[in-house]
Amino acid sequence: MMLSWKQLILLSFIGCLGGELLLQGPVFIREPSNSIFPVGSEDKKVTLNCEARGNPSPHYRWQLNGSDINLSMEYRYKLNGGNLVVLNPNRNWDTGSYQCFATNSLGTIVSREAKLQFAYLENFKTKMRSTVSVREGQGVVLLCGPPPHSGELSYAWIFNEYPSFVEEDSRRFVSQETGHLYIAKVEPSDVGNYTCVVTSTVTNARVLGSPTPLVLRSDGVMGEYEPKIEVQFPETLPAAKGSTVKLECFALGNPIPQINWRRSDGLPFSSKIKSRKFNGVLEIPNFQQEDAGSYECLAENSRGKNVARGRLTYYAKPHWVQLIKDVEIAVEDNLYWECRASGKPKPSYRWLKNGEALVLEERIQIENGALTISNLNVTDSGMFQCIAENKHGLVYSSAELKVVAAAPDFSKTPMKKLIQVQVGSVVSLDCKPRASPRALSSWKKGDAIVQENERISFLKGGGLKIANVTKADVGTYTCIAENQFGKANGTTYLVVTEPTRITLAPSNMDVSVGESVILPCQVQHDPLLDIMFTWYFNGALTDFKKDGSHFEKVGGSSSGDLMIRNIQLKHSGKYVCMVQTGVDSVSSAADLIVRGSPGPPENVKVDEITDTTAQLSWKEGTDNHSPVISYSVQARTPFSVGWQTATTVPEVPPSEVSGGGGSRSELVITWDPVPEELQNGEGFGYVVAFRPLGVTNWIQTVVTSPDTPRYVFRNESIMPFSLYEVKVGVYNNKGEGPFSPVTTVFSAEEEPTVAPSQVSANSLSSSEIEVSWNAVPWKLSNGHLLGYEVRYWNNGGEEELSSKVKVAGNETSARLRGLKSNLAYYTAVRAYNSAGAGPFSDTVNATTKKTPPSQPPGNVVWNATDTKVLLNWEQVKAMENESEVTGYKVFYRTSSQSNVQVLNTNKTSAELLLPIKEDYIIEVKATTDGGDGTSSEQIRIPRITNMDARGSTSAISNVHSVSSYIPIVLFFIVNALW
């Protein structure tokens, strides 16, 4: 149904007016699905479901094979809501594809296609079947030939008479594809009548064919022969994603062939794949893309073997990855609507508007499934559907496009009546009326138009931003919003106040029990604002009524000082003064430490008494923020006068208590064991105590071995690289001794969780590759990054056998040396610390250069004067497996020096400006991407006195050879003649 432009304008306005009428286009709740109707069924109707919601309520129509169904034919069709009821279905008239159309005033949507098919199974023709005569040991195939039918069938065979069915085994096989009965090797017991039984899996109807007699021939027994595969799957078989695929294979042969299955690519079968019917059927449930490929059936006996092959190809119906959603957009805006689906083959896309193909024009385009409509108008409103399809199916996605035209309206998004801010702050005044198209905004302060300047700017969304607010900015601000359909105003009153500041804050204090203290908290604030003071003790709100005997708030209207009288140990902790106004809040905190005399030792025990000694043990009492310096042990006897100080020998706590490191979620604590002579008895061990920094209670554990120097606490709750307080005490069979002084250690670091990024590999030569990367993000709170591990392997190697190189944490590159030439190397990088290594980066690769040429520069000829040396040599030609020559290097030095100088050239000649005051040693190498080539033989140029000299490598190479002295002389003579 097409709507007029005026109707659409009216609907757009109604949809914006306070939401009184929530109009909604049709949305399917239920769609029709494929149905199979059993011919001859007692049920004389078929119902195809269709239900949609919408406002107004949708009405429905149906199509069969693309043509509208005449619903006035009540003897054939009935519409029940949106459901189509087909009365007395007939396979000649009613077979085909059905679609439901749901329509209301906002548009039309069309359902997916649903196929209605009819299942039937006719009777076999009654003619007799010919007798099948075979030799004993021969294979035979008895044909079924099912009668006309529609719908899936199953097959079985009766032997002689019902209910004696043929039992399938390695010798007998009933194909569910053809219905035929296959006997690999006929035995005398097989003689008899065979009847094919065909059953419709839809209607459960069953029909029997005429019996086929099987008899043995009298001209002897069939000899042995190799397998002949009679049942095999197609050369190419498409299989749907998620389906169950069954491949059949059966062979005739004597002896009876053994059937086996395998993948042609040699990959093993997954655990889900099962073989059925004595290996005659290979079943692949929940078919996925990795199951696609070539499969082989191998039939084998002692006489030979045969192979059948076929390829399973994977296909998938379209499946939505991104659906379209309802869009409400203003006139004159542009629409970009994208739908995406996966499937194999890749789906194509088309679009419908109100159930009909979308008409494309200059401003309406479709590209790769995305719909774009520029310069929208209200006539573009309607119900749209994106259809993704391939040859295996199609899917629909529906949504409503509402193109809205409306004047600005602040009723749903009113501006704030009052905004309070501080002097010097930044304030944003919002102006967000509903409007289509979006309204243009202007501002007034009072009656004056607001202009932009260095402090005042207009925001993109229509708002107003004022920076560095002053008292002069106080006033009423009005936003005027306007579009072509009208205008509207909204106002905000801006109040500017001075910021609240704490002028006298509480400070940390250290007091003794019984004292009285005042924690000051005094402020300066704007007189327009009311102020409130609140105190918190160890995170809890202070109740001055409940704790009135100790706590009292003192001071004037701008003061919230806290007095604590007759201070006690329980008053130790953190105190926070919170000051709040209607605009801002400030706070300040202080720690109060209350010190008192130590509490009494606990669990005092007398373990052993001798004539002259007594063994005492006890546990530490509370130190009350004053560490215990020493213990005084007093004793008395019936003969002593009062208590007297006793001579004591304490046990010794461990020294060098420390720790750190370990694996994630570990706290490692170490110490130097106590020597045996200081253990003071049997059963010596350690009491290890630790707690997170700032926590009151200690966690304790016992280490029973006196030689143990460390303890590792493992718990998932341990945060990485966090501080713990630790101490280590001692005990023996007589009791517990003292603890070491408290020290702090870090828990184990967490191994890196992020892989290095931007990893690249660059070949430097035939034996070197440089790997570089971006450093992983790292904070000191995560611990210490030790470095990076670079793993590499070549194209012919295995990743598990890769080599490794490590570099320090401040390095972002590494060189891989000693590599093979002209070979691809793969590499990945990961960061590591004391807790372990993080994830590897993505793998990158580079191929080493070819090796430099093995041929050295030949026939190096030189000509020297007293100021320069001219060199010439033959060009080096690289072999196919060697790097191309890019130039040459000339290495030269005096015979008395070891430092070599280098001259680079891309020619086969060079000129050296050398004062020949002493002998020079010169050699030449070819240069390539793979490195430097083989060096020429060394040239020794003798010191020149008063004449030019010439020479070659042949002269120098034989300088010590008597037999070649004459050629040297001849060479000089020839050059002199030149």
mmCIF file with all atom_site columns, N, CA, C and O in Angstrom, residues 320 322-324 336-341 346-352 358 365-372 385-389 397:
data_model
loop_
_atom_site.group_PDB
_atom_site.id
_atom_site.type_symbol
_atom_site.label_atom_id
_atom_site.label_alt_id
_atom_site.label_comp_id
_atom_site.label_asym_id
_atom_site.label_entity_id
_atom_site.label_seq_id
_atom_site.pdbx_PDB_ins_code
_atom_site.Cartn_x
_atom_site.Cartn_y
_atom_site.Cartn_z
_atom_site.occupancy
_atom_site.B_iso_or_equiv
_atom_site.pdbx_formal_charge
_atom_site.auth_seq_id
_atom_site.auth_comp_id
_atom_site.auth_asym_id
_atom_site.auth_atom_id
_atom_site.pdbx_PDB_model_num
ATOM 1   N N  . TRP A 1 320 ? 23.115 -14.585 8.921  1.00 0.00 ? 320 TRP A N  1
ATOM 2   C CA . TRP A 1 320 ? 23.332 -13.162 9.197  1.00 0.00 ? 320 TRP A CA 1
ATOM 3   C C  . TRP A 1 320 ? 24.515 -12.920 10.125 1.00 0.00 ? 320 TRP A C  1
ATOM 4   O O  . TRP A 1 320 ? 24.652 -13.557 11.158 1.00 0.00 ? 320 TRP A O  1
ATOM 5   N N  . GLN A 1 322 ? 25.343 -9.325  10.291 1.00 0.00 ? 322 GLN A N  1
ATOM 6   C CA . GLN A 1 322 ? 24.884 -7.998  10.720 1.00 0.00 ? 322 GLN A CA 1
ATOM 7   C C  . GLN A 1 322 ? 23.494 -7.760  10.158 1.00 0.00 ? 322 GLN A C  1
ATOM 8   O O  . GLN A 1 322 ? 23.305 -7.715  8.941  1.00 0.00 ? 322 GLN A O  1
ATOM 9   N N  . LEU A 1 323 ? 22.510 -7.645  11.049 1.00 0.00 ? 323 LEU A N  1
ATOM 10  C CA . LEU A 1 323 ? 21.134 -7.373  10.656 1.00 0.00 ? 323 LEU A CA 1
ATOM 11  C C  . LEU A 1 323 ? 20.913 -5.865  10.546 1.00 0.00 ? 323 LEU A C  1
ATOM 12  O O  . LEU A 1 323 ? 21.645 -5.066  11.138 1.00 0.00 ? 323 LEU A O  1
ATOM 13  N N  . ILE A 1 324 ? 19.900 -5.480  9.781  1.00 0.00 ? 324 ILE A N  1
ATOM 14  C CA . ILE A 1 324 ? 19.522 -4.068  9.782  1.00 0.00 ? 324 ILE A CA 1
ATOM 15  C C  . ILE A 1 324 ? 18.571 -3.808  10.945 1.00 0.00 ? 324 ILE A C  1
ATOM 16  O O  . ILE A 1 324 ? 17.852 -4.710  11.388 1.00 0.00 ? 324 ILE A O  1
ATOM 17  N N  . TYR A 1 336 ? 22.846 5.435   5.632  1.00 0.00 ? 336 TYR A N  1
ATOM 18  C CA . TYR A 1 336 ? 23.735 4.323   5.258  1.00 0.00 ? 336 TYR A CA 1
ATOM 19  C C  . TYR A 1 336 ? 23.301 3.112   6.067  1.00 0.00 ? 336 TYR A C  1
ATOM 20  O O  . TYR A 1 336 ? 23.384 3.097   7.293  1.00 0.00 ? 336 TYR A O  1
ATOM 21  N N  . TRP A 1 337 ? 22.783 2.104   5.386  1.00 0.00 ? 337 TRP A N  1
ATOM 22  C CA . TRP A 1 337 ? 22.228 0.917   6.023  1.00 0.00 ? 337 TRP A CA 1
ATOM 23  C C  . TRP A 1 337 ? 22.994 -0.289  5.497  1.00 0.00 ? 337 TRP A C  1
ATOM 24  O O  . TRP A 1 337 ? 22.989 -0.545  4.282  1.00 0.00 ? 337 TRP A O  1
ATOM 25  N N  . GLU A 1 338 ? 23.615 -1.031  6.390  1.00 0.00 ? 338 GLU A N  1
ATOM 26  C CA . GLU A 1 338 ? 24.442 -2.159  5.949  1.00 0.00 ? 338 GLU A CA 1
ATOM 27  C C  . GLU A 1 338 ? 23.921 -3.462  6.534  1.00 0.00 ? 338 GLU A C  1
ATOM 28  O O  . GLU A 1 338 ? 23.614 -3.543  7.721  1.00 0.00 ? 338 GLU A O  1
ATOM 29  N N  . CYS A 1 339 ? 23.814 -4.464  5.679  1.00 0.00 ? 339 CYS A N  1
ATOM 30  C CA . CYS A 1 339 ? 23.547 -5.819  6.166  1.00 0.00 ? 339 CYS A CA 1
ATOM 31  C C  . CYS A 1 339 ? 24.657 -6.717  5.630  1.00 0.00 ? 339 CYS A C  1
ATOM 32  O O  . CYS A 1 339 ? 25.122 -6.544  4.499  1.00 0.00 ? 339 CYS A O  1
ATOM 33  N N  . ARG A 1 340 ? 25.090 -7.668  6.444  1.00 0.00 ? 340 ARG A N  1
ATOM 34  C CA . ARG A 1 340 ? 26.165 -8.584  6.040  1.00 0.00 ? 340 ARG A CA 1
ATOM 35  C C  . ARG A 1 340 ? 25.809 -9.999  6.463  1.00 0.00 ? 340 ARG A C  1
ATOM 36  O O  . ARG A 1 340 ? 25.295 -10.215 7.558  1.00 0.00 ? 340 ARG A O  1
ATOM 37  N N  . ALA A 1 341 ? 26.099 -10.940 5.578  1.00 0.00 ? 341 ALA A N  1
ATOM 38  C CA . ALA A 1 341 ? 25.824 -12.347 5.862  1.00 0.00 ? 341 ALA A CA 1
ATOM 39  C C  . ALA A 1 341 ? 27.023 -13.178 5.432  1.00 0.00 ? 341 ALA A C  1
ATOM 40  O O  . ALA A 1 341 ? 27.769 -12.806 4.519  1.00 0.00 ? 341 ALA A O  1
ATOM 41  N N  . LYS A 1 346 ? 29.759 -17.146 -1.416 1.00 0.00 ? 346 LYS A N  1
ATOM 42  C CA . LYS A 1 346 ? 29.497 -15.845 -0.814 1.00 0.00 ? 346 LYS A CA 1
ATOM 43  C C  . LYS A 1 346 ? 28.146 -15.315 -1.260 1.00 0.00 ? 346 LYS A C  1
ATOM 44  O O  . LYS A 1 346 ? 27.820 -15.331 -2.442 1.00 0.00 ? 346 LYS A O  1
ATOM 45  N N  . PRO A 1 347 ? 27.309 -14.856 -0.331 1.00 0.00 ? 347 PRO A N  1
ATOM 46  C CA . PRO A 1 347 ? 25.962 -14.409 -0.702 1.00 0.00 ? 347 PRO A CA 1
ATOM 47  C C  . PRO A 1 347 ? 25.985 -13.117 -1.513 1.00 0.00 ? 347 PRO A C  1
ATOM 48  O O  . PRO A 1 347 ? 26.896 -12.295 -1.400 1.00 0.00 ? 347 PRO A O  1
ATOM 49  N N  . SER A 1 348 ? 24.954 -12.953 -2.321 1.00 0.00 ? 348 SER A N  1
ATOM 50  C CA . SER A 1 348 ? 24.669 -11.675 -2.968 1.00 0.00 ? 348 SER A CA 1
ATOM 51  C C  . SER A 1 348 ? 23.478 -11.041 -2.235 1.00 0.00 ? 348 SER A C  1
ATOM 52  O O  . SER A 1 348 ? 22.801 -11.702 -1.441 1.00 0.00 ? 348 SER A O  1
ATOM 53  N N  . TYR A 1 349 ? 23.227 -9.766  -2.516 1.00 0.00 ? 349 TYR A N  1
ATOM 54  C CA . TYR A 1 349 ? 22.229 -9.028  -1.747 1.00 0.00 ? 349 TYR A CA 1
ATOM 55  C C  . TYR A 1 349 ? 21.245 -8.329  -2.683 1.00 0.00 ? 349 TYR A C  1
ATOM 56  O O  . TYR A 1 349 ? 21.593 -7.907  -3.793 1.00 0.00 ? 349 TYR A O  1
ATOM 57  N N  . ARG A 1 350 ? 20.013 -8.215  -2.207 1.00 0.00 ? 350 ARG A N  1
ATOM 58  C CA . ARG A 1 350 ? 19.026 -7.360  -2.843 1.00 0.00 ? 350 ARG A CA 1
ATOM 59  C C  . ARG A 1 350 ? 18.122 -6.787  -1.748 1.00 0.00 ? 350 ARG A C  1
ATOM 60  O O  . ARG A 1 350 ? 18.058 -7.316  -0.649 1.00 0.00 ? 350 ARG A O  1
ATOM 61  N N  . TRP A 1 351 ? 17.432 -5.711  -2.086 1.00 0.00 ? 351 TRP A N  1
ATOM 62  C CA . TRP A 1 351 ? 16.628 -4.990  -1.098 1.00 0.00 ? 351 TRP A CA 1
ATOM 63  C C  . TRP A 1 351 ? 15.177 -4.874  -1.568 1.00 0.00 ? 351 TRP A C  1
ATOM 64  O O  . TRP A 1 351 ? 14.901 -4.746  -2.776 1.00 0.00 ? 351 TRP A O  1
ATOM 65  N N  . LEU A 1 352 ? 14.259 -4.951  -0.601 1.00 0.00 ? 352 LEU A N  1
ATOM 66  C CA . LEU A 1 352 ? 12.850 -4.734  -0.849 1.00 0.00 ? 352 LEU A CA 1
ATOM 67  C C  . LEU A 1 352 ? 12.385 -3.524  -0.039 1.00 0.00 ? 352 LEU A C  1
ATOM 68  O O  . LEU A 1 352 ? 12.878 -3.251  1.059  1.00 0.00 ? 352 LEU A O  1
ATOM 69  N N  . LEU A 1 358 ? 13.315 -2.834  -4.479 1.00 0.00 ? 358 LEU A N  1
ATOM 70  C CA . LEU A 1 358 ? 13.637 -1.425  -4.322 1.00 0.00 ? 358 LEU A CA 1
ATOM 71  C C  . LEU A 1 358 ? 14.084 -0.847  -5.662 1.00 0.00 ? 358 LEU A C  1
ATOM 72  O O  . LEU A 1 358 ? 14.960 -1.401  -6.336 1.00 0.00 ? 358 LEU A O  1
ATOM 73  N N  . GLN A 1 365 ? 21.249 3.960   -3.886 1.00 0.00 ? 365 GLN A N  1
ATOM 74  C CA . GLN A 1 365 ? 22.230 3.042   -4.449 1.00 0.00 ? 365 GLN A CA 1
ATOM 75  C C  . GLN A 1 365 ? 22.472 1.873   -3.498 1.00 0.00 ? 365 GLN A C  1
ATOM 76  O O  . GLN A 1 365 ? 22.314 2.000   -2.277 1.00 0.00 ? 365 GLN A O  1
ATOM 77  N N  . ILE A 1 366 ? 22.842 0.724   -4.087 1.00 0.00 ? 366 ILE A N  1
ATOM 78  C CA . ILE A 1 366 ? 23.212 -0.472  -3.311 1.00 0.00 ? 366 ILE A CA 1
ATOM 79  C C  . ILE A 1 366 ? 24.601 -0.894  -3.748 1.00 0.00 ? 366 ILE A C  1
ATOM 80  O O  . ILE A 1 366 ? 24.867 -1.044  -4.940 1.00 0.00 ? 366 ILE A O  1
ATOM 81  N N  . GLU A 1 367 ? 25.486 -1.098  -2.753 1.00 0.00 ? 367 GLU A N  1
ATOM 82  C CA . GLU A 1 367 ? 26.840 -1.542  -3.043 1.00 0.00 ? 367 GLU A CA 1
ATOM 83  C C  . GLU A 1 367 ? 27.304 -2.495  -1.958 1.00 0.00 ? 367 GLU A C  1
ATOM 84  O O  . GLU A 1 367 ? 27.315 -2.144  -0.782 1.00 0.00 ? 367 GLU A O  1
ATOM 85  N N  . ASN A 1 368 ? 27.650 -3.735  -2.380 1.00 0.00 ? 368 ASN A N  1
ATOM 86  C CA . ASN A 1 368 ? 28.116 -4.777  -1.451 1.00 0.00 ? 368 ASN A CA 1
ATOM 87  C C  . ASN A 1 368 ? 27.135 -4.984  -0.297 1.00 0.00 ? 368 ASN A C  1
ATOM 88  O O  . ASN A 1 368 ? 27.528 -5.177  0.850  1.00 0.00 ? 368 ASN A O  1
ATOM 89  N N  . GLY A 1 369 ? 25.847 -4.940  -0.619 1.00 0.00 ? 369 GLY A N  1
ATOM 90  C CA . GLY A 1 369 ? 24.845 -5.186  0.396  1.00 0.00 ? 369 GLY A CA 1
ATOM 91  C C  . GLY A 1 369 ? 24.437 -3.967  1.178  1.00 0.00 ? 369 GLY A C  1
ATOM 92  O O  . GLY A 1 369 ? 23.445 -4.010  1.914  1.00 0.00 ? 369 GLY A O  1
ATOM 93  N N  . ALA A 1 370 ? 25.157 -2.845  1.051  1.00 0.00 ? 370 ALA A N  1
ATOM 94  C CA . ALA A 1 370 ? 24.852 -1.630  1.811  1.00 0.00 ? 370 ALA A CA 1
ATOM 95  C C  . ALA A 1 370 ? 23.950 -0.717  0.982  1.00 0.00 ? 370 ALA A C  1
ATOM 96  O O  . ALA A 1 370 ? 24.197 -0.489  -0.205 1.00 0.00 ? 370 ALA A O  1
ATOM 97  N N  . LEU A 1 371 ? 22.924 -0.204  1.625  1.00 0.00 ? 371 LEU A N  1
ATOM 98  C CA . LEU A 1 371 ? 21.972 0.711   0.984  1.00 0.00 ? 371 LEU A CA 1
ATOM 99  C C  . LEU A 1 371 ? 22.287 2.139   1.425  1.00 0.00 ? 371 LEU A C  1
ATOM 100 O O  . LEU A 1 371 ? 22.421 2.411   2.617  1.00 0.00 ? 371 LEU A O  1
ATOM 101 N N  . THR A 1 372 ? 22.421 3.025   0.444  1.00 0.00 ? 372 THR A N  1
ATOM 102 C CA . THR A 1 372 ? 22.617 4.440   0.761  1.00 0.00 ? 372 THR A CA 1
ATOM 103 C C  . THR A 1 372 ? 21.502 5.232   0.084  1.00 0.00 ? 372 THR A C  1
ATOM 104 O O  . THR A 1 372 ? 21.190 5.012   -1.090 1.00 0.00 ? 372 THR A O  1
ATOM 105 N N  . GLN A 1 385 ? 13.597 -4.462  3.582  1.00 0.00 ? 385 GLN A N  1
ATOM 106 C CA . GLN A 1 385 ? 14.128 -5.803  3.848  1.00 0.00 ? 385 GLN A CA 1
ATOM 107 C C  . GLN A 1 385 ? 15.372 -6.022  3.004  1.00 0.00 ? 385 GLN A C  1
ATOM 108 O O  . GLN A 1 385 ? 15.387 -5.720  1.808  1.00 0.00 ? 385 GLN A O  1
ATOM 109 N N  . CYS A 1 386 ? 16.429 -6.502  3.671  1.00 0.00 ? 386 CYS A N  1
ATOM 110 C CA . CYS A 1 386 ? 17.655 -6.902  2.983  1.00 0.00 ? 386 CYS A CA 1
ATOM 111 C C  . CYS A 1 386 ? 17.609 -8.423  2.829  1.00 0.00 ? 386 CYS A C  1
ATOM 112 O O  . CYS A 1 386 ? 17.333 -9.140  3.797  1.00 0.00 ? 386 CYS A O  1
ATOM 113 N N  . ILE A 1 387 ? 17.852 -8.905  1.621  1.00 0.00 ? 387 ILE A N  1
ATOM 114 C CA . ILE A 1 387 ? 17.842 -10.346 1.346  1.00 0.00 ? 387 ILE A CA 1
ATOM 115 C C  . ILE A 1 387 ? 19.246 -10.760 0.936  1.00 0.00 ? 387 ILE A C  1
ATOM 116 O O  . ILE A 1 387 ? 19.817 -10.202 -0.011 1.00 0.00 ? 387 ILE A O  1
ATOM 117 N N  . ALA A 1 388 ? 19.821 -11.712 1.677  1.00 0.00 ? 388 ALA A N  1
ATOM 118 C CA . ALA A 1 388 ? 21.112 -12.305 1.321  1.00 0.00 ? 388 ALA A CA 1
ATOM 119 C C  . ALA A 1 388 ? 20.845 -13.705 0.801  1.00 0.00 ? 388 ALA A C  1
ATOM 120 O O  . ALA A 1 388 ? 20.131 -14.485 1.444  1.00 0.00 ? 388 ALA A O  1
ATOM 121 N N  . GLU A 1 389 ? 21.421 -14.041 -0.363 1.00 0.00 ? 389 GLU A N  1
ATOM 122 C CA . GLU A 1 389 ? 21.100 -15.329 -0.956 1.00 0.00 ? 389 GLU A CA 1
ATOM 123 C C  . GLU A 1 389 ? 22.297 -15.896 -1.702 1.00 0.00 ? 389 GLU A C  1
ATOM 124 O O  . GLU A 1 389 ? 23.146 -15.179 -2.215 1.00 0.00 ? 389 GLU A O  1
ATOM 125 N N  . SER A 1 397 ? 16.225 -9.879  6.420  1.00 0.00 ? 397 SER A N  1
ATOM 126 C CA . SER A 1 397 ? 16.336 -9.004  7.591  1.00 0.00 ? 397 SER A CA 1
ATOM 127 C C  . SER A 1 397 ? 15.452 -7.796  7.344  1.00 0.00 ? 397 SER A C  1
ATOM 128 O O  . SER A 1 397 ? 15.519 -7.168  6.279  1.00 0.00 ? 397 SER A O  1
#
